[in-house]
CSV table of C-alpha atoms in Angstrom, one decimal:
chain,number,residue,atom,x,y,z
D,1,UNK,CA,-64.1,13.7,29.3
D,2,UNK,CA,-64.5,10.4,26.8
D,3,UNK,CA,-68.1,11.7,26.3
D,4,UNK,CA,-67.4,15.1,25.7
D,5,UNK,CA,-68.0,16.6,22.4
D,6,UNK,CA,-65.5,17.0,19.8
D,7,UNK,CA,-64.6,20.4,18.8
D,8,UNK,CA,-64.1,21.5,15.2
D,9,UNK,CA,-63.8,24.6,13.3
D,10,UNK,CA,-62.9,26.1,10.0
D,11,UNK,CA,-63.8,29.2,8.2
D,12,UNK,CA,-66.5,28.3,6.8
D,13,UNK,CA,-68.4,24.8,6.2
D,14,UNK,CA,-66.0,23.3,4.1
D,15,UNK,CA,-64.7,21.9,7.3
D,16,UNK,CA,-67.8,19.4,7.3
D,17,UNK,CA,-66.6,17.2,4.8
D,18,UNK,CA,-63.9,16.5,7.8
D,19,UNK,CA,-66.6,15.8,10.0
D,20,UNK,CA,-68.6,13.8,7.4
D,21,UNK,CA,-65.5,11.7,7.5
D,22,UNK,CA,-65.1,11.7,11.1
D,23,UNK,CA,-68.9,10.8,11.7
D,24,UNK,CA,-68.5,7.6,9.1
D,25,UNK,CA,-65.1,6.1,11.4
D,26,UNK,CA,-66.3,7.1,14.6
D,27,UNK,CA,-70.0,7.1,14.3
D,28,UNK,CA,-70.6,7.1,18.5
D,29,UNK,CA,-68.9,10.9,18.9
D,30,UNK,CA,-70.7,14.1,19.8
D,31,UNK,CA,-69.5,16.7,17.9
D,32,UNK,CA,-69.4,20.8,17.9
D,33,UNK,CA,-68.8,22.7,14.7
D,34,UNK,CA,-67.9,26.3,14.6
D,35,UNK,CA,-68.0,28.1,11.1
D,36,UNK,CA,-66.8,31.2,11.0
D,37,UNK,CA,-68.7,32.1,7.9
D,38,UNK,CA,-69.0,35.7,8.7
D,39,UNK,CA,-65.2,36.5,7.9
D,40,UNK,CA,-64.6,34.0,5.1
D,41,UNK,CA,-62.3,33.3,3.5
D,42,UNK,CA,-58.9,32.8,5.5
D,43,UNK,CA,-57.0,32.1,2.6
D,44,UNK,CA,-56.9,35.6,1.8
D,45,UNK,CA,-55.8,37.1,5.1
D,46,UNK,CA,-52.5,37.7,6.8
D,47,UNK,CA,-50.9,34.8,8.9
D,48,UNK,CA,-51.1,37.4,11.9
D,49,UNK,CA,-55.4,37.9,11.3
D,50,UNK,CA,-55.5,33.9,10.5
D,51,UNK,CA,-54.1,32.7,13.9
D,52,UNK,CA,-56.4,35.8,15.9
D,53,UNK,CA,-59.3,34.4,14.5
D,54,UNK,CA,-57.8,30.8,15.0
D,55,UNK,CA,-57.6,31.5,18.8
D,56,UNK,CA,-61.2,33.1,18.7
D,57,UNK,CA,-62.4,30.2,17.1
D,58,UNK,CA,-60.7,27.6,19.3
D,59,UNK,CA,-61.5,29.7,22.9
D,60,UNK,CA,-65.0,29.5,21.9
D,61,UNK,CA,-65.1,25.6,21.3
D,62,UNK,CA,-63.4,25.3,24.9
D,63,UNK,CA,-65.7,27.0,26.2
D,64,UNK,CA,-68.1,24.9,24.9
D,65,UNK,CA,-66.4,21.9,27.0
D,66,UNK,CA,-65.1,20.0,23.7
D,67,UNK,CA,-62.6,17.5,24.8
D,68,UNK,CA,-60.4,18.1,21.7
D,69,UNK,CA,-60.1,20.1,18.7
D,70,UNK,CA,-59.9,19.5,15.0
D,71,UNK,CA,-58.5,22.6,12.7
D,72,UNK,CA,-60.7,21.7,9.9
D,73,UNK,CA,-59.2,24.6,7.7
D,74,UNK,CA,-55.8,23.7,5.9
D,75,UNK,CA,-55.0,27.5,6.1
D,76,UNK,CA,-55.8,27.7,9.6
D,77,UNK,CA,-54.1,25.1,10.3
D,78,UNK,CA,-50.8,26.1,8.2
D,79,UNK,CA,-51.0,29.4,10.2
D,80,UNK,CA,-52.2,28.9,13.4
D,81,UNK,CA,-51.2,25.2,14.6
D,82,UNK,CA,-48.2,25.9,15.9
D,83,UNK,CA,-49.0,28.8,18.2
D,84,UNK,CA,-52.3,27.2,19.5
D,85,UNK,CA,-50.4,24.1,20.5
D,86,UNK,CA,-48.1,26.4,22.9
D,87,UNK,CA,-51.2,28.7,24.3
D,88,UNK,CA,-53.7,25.2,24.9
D,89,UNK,CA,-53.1,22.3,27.0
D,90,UNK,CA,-56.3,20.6,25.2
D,91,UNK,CA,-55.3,18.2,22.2
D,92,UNK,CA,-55.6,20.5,18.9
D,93,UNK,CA,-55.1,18.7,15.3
D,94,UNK,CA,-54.9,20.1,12.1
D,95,UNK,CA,-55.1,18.5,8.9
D,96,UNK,CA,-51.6,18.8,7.1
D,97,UNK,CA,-49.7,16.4,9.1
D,98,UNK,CA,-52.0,13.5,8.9
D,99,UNK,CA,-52.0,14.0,5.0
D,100,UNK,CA,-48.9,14.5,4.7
D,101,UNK,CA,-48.2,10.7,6.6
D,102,UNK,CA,-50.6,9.3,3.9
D,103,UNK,CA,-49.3,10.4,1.2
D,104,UNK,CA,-46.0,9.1,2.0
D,105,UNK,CA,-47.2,6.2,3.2
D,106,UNK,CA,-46.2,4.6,-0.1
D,107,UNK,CA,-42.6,4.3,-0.3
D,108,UNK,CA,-42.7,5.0,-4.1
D,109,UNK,CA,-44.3,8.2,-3.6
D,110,UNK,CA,-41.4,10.5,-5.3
D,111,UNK,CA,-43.8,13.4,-7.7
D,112,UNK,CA,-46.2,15.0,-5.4
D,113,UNK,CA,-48.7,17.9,-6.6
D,114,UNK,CA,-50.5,19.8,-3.9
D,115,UNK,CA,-53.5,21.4,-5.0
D,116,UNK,CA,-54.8,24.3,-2.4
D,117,UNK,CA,-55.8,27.9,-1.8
D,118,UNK,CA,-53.5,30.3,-2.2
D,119,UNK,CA,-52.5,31.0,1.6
D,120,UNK,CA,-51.6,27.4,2.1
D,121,UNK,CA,-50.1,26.9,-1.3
D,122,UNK,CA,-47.9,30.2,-0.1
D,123,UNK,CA,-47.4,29.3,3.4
D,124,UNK,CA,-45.3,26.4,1.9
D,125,UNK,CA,-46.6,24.0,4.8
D,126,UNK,CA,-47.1,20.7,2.9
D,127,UNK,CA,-44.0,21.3,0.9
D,128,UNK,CA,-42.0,22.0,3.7
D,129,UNK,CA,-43.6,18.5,5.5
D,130,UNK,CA,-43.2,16.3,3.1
D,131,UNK,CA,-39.1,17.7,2.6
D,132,UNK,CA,-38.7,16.6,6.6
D,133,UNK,CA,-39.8,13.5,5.9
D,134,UNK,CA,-38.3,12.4,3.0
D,135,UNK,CA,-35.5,13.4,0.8
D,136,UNK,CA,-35.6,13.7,-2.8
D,137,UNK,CA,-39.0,14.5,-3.5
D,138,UNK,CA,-40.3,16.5,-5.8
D,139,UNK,CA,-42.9,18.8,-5.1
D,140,UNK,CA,-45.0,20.9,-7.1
D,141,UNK,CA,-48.0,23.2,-5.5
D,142,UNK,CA,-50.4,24.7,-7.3
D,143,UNK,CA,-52.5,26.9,-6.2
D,144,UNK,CA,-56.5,26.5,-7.3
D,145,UNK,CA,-59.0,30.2,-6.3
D,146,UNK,CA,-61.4,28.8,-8.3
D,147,UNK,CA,-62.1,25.2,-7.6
D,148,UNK,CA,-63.9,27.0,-4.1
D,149,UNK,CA,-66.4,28.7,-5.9
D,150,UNK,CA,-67.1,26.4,-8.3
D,151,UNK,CA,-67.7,23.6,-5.3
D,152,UNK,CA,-70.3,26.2,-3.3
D,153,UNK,CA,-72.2,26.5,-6.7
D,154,UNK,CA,-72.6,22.7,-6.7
D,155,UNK,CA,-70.9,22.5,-9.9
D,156,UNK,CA,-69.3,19.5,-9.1
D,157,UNK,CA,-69.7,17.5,-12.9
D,158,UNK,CA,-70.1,20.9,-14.6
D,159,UNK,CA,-68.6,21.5,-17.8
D,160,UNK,CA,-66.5,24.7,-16.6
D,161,UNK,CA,-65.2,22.7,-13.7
D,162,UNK,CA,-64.0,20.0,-15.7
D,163,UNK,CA,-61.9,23.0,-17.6
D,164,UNK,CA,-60.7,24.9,-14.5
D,165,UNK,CA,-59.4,21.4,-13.2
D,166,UNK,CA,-57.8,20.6,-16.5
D,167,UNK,CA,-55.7,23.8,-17.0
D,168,UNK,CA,-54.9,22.9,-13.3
D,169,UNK,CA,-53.4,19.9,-13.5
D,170,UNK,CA,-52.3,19.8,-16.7
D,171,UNK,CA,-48.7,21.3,-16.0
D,172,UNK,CA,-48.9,18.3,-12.8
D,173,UNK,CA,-49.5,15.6,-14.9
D,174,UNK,CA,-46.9,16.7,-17.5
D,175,UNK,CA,-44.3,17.1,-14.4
D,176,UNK,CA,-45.2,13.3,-13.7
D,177,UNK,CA,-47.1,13.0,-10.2
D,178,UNK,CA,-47.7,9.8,-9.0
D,179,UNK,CA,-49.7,11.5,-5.8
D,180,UNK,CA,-52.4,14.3,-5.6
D,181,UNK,CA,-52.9,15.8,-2.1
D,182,UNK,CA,-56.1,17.6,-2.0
D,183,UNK,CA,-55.2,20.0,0.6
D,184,UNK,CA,-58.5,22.1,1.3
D,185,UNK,CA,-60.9,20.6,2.6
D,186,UNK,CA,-63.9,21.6,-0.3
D,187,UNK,CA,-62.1,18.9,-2.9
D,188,UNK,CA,-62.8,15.3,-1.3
D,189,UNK,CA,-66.4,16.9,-3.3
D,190,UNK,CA,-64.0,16.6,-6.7
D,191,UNK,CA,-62.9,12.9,-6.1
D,192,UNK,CA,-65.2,11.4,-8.7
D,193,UNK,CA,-64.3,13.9,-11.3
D,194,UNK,CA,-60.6,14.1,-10.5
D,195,UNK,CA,-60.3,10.0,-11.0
D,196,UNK,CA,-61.7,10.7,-14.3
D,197,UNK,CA,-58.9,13.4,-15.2
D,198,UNK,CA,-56.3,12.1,-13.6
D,199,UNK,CA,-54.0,9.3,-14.9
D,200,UNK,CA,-54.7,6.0,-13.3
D,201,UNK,CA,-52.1,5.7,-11.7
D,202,UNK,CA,-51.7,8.9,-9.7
D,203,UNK,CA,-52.8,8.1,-6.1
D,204,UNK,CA,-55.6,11.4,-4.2
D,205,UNK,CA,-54.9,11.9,-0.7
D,206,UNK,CA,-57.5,13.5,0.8
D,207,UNK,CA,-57.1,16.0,3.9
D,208,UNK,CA,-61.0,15.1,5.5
D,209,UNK,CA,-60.5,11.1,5.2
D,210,UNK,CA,-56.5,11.3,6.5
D,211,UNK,CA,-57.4,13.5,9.5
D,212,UNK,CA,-60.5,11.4,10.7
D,213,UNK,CA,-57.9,8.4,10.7
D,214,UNK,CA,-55.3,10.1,12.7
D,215,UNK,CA,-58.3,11.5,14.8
D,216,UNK,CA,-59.1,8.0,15.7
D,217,UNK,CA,-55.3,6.6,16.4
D,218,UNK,CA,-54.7,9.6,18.8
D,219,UNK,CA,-58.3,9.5,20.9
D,220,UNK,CA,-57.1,6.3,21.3
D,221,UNK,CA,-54.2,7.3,22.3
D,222,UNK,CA,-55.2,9.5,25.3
D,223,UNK,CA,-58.9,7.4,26.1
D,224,UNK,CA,-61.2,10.4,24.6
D,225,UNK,CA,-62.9,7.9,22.5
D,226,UNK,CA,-66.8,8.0,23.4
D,227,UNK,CA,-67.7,4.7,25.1
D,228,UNK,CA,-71.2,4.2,24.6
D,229,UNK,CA,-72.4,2.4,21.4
D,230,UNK,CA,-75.4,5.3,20.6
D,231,UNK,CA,-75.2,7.5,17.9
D,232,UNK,CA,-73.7,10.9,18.5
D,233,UNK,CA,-75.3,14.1,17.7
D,234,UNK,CA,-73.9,17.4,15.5
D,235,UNK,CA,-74.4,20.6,16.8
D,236,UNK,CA,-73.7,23.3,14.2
D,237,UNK,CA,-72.6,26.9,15.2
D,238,UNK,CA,-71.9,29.5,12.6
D,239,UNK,CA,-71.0,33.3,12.8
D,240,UNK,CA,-73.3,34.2,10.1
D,241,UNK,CA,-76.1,32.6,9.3
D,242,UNK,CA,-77.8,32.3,5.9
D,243,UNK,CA,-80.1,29.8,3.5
D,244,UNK,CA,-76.6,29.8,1.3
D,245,UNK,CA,-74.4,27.9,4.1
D,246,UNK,CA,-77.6,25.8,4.8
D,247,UNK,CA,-77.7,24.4,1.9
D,248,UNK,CA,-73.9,24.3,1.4
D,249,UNK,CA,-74.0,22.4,5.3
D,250,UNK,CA,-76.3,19.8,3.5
D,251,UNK,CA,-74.0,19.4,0.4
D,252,UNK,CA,-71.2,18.8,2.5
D,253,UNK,CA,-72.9,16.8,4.5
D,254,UNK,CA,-74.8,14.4,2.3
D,255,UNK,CA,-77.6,15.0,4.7
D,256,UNK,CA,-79.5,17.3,6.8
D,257,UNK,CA,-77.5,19.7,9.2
D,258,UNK,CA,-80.5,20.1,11.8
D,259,UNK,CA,-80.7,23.2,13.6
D,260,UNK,CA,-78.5,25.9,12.8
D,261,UNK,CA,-77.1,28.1,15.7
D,262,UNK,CA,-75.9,31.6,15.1
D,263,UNK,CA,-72.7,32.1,17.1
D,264,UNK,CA,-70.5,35.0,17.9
D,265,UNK,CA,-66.8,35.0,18.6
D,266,UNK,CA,-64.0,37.2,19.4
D,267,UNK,CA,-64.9,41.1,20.8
């Protein structure tokens, strides 16, 4: 199973700058990616449509003989991760815990701002995380619609983005953060900007980067890491196909996504 493909999904390609991540640490792994572009966004559905299409998504990559599964989707994975772990025996990860451990990997972490959609800012996942873990924090989530948008039109140093992220984090940076989870995975795209806005001192956790590391420590783990030495391959699957997510694929990327393959799931 070590040589297997890895199996990740997410509702649209967002979910790529996970396996852009993933690609950079573990360079030798094959890897499936399944978009479900045709009914995005998640955000904005019920928890009982997210985790249908969740299992859709996931039953699809097993068929497609991954040997684990990444929930690239911070909604999905608020939603969804919890009832796919009881239905699959295969390893499934989502992105929340892993950032959630990085972000209180510094023991002086105490202000914490979440910036997300609004179904994971409303699901109250990363809040409700980071409260196991450690008591006394303060936690502030705001939710940011239109940082998405903004990302997909490549307006990543534009002047109106540099607003909308401003009246964002404004009222975080008044409540004092000293931490920044980025918890959908479009924003790792915002970094350079956001180190520009943000204090100096306030540290970015990132969901794509965290989850790549955990990825790694629990392959290990369970010796799915791909032996061989070559360079793995990306095979890209989405449910609707158009020259918008090609060229959103490449953005997230940083390169060319190859072939393109349409897919259908659920029915």
């Amino acid at each position: 199973m070590s040589s297997a493909s890895l199996g990740f999904f997410d509702s649209g390609v967002g979910g790529l700058t996970v396996v852009r991540a993933v690609q950079e640490l573990l360079p030798a792994e094959n890897i499936l990616y399944l978009g479900d572009t045709a009914r995005l966004p998640y955000g904005s559905k019920s928890p009982e449509t997210i985790r249908q299409f969740a299992d859709e998504d996931v039953r699809f990559l097993i068929a497609r003989g991954v040997k684990a599964i990444v929930v690239a989707c911070n909604t999905a994975t608020a939603h969804a991760l919890p009832s796919l772990h009881e239905k699959y025996r295969i390893p499934i990860l989502g992105v929340i815990e892993p950032g959630v451990e990085a972000a209180l990997a510094c023991p002086h972490a105490l202000r914490i701002g979440i910036i997300a959609t609004r179904g994971t800012i409303r699901s109250h996942a990363y809040q409700h995380a980071l409260a196991l873990r450690r008591t006394g924090l303060m936690i502030h989530g705001q939710a940011t619609p239109l940082l998405v948008p903004l990302i997909e039109e490549n307006w990543l140093d534009h002047p109106a983005t540099r607003q909308v992220l401003k009246t964002y984090l404004d009222p975080l940076i008044e409540k004092g953060i000293d931490t920044l989870m980025l918890a959908c995975t479009h924003y790792p795209l915002l970094i350079p900007v956001l180190r520009e806005i943000l204090p100096a001192d306030v540290r970015l956790v990132d969901s794509a980067t965290t989850c790549a590391e955990h990825l790694k420590v629990e392959l290990s783990r369970l010796g799915l890491l791909e032996p061989s030495a070559r360079e793995g391959t990306l095979e890209l699957h989405l449910t609707d196909l158009s020259e918008e997510f090609e060229a959103l694929a490449r953005q997230f990327l940083l390169k060319s996504p190859g072939r393109i393959h349409r897919a259908t799931v659920g029915g």
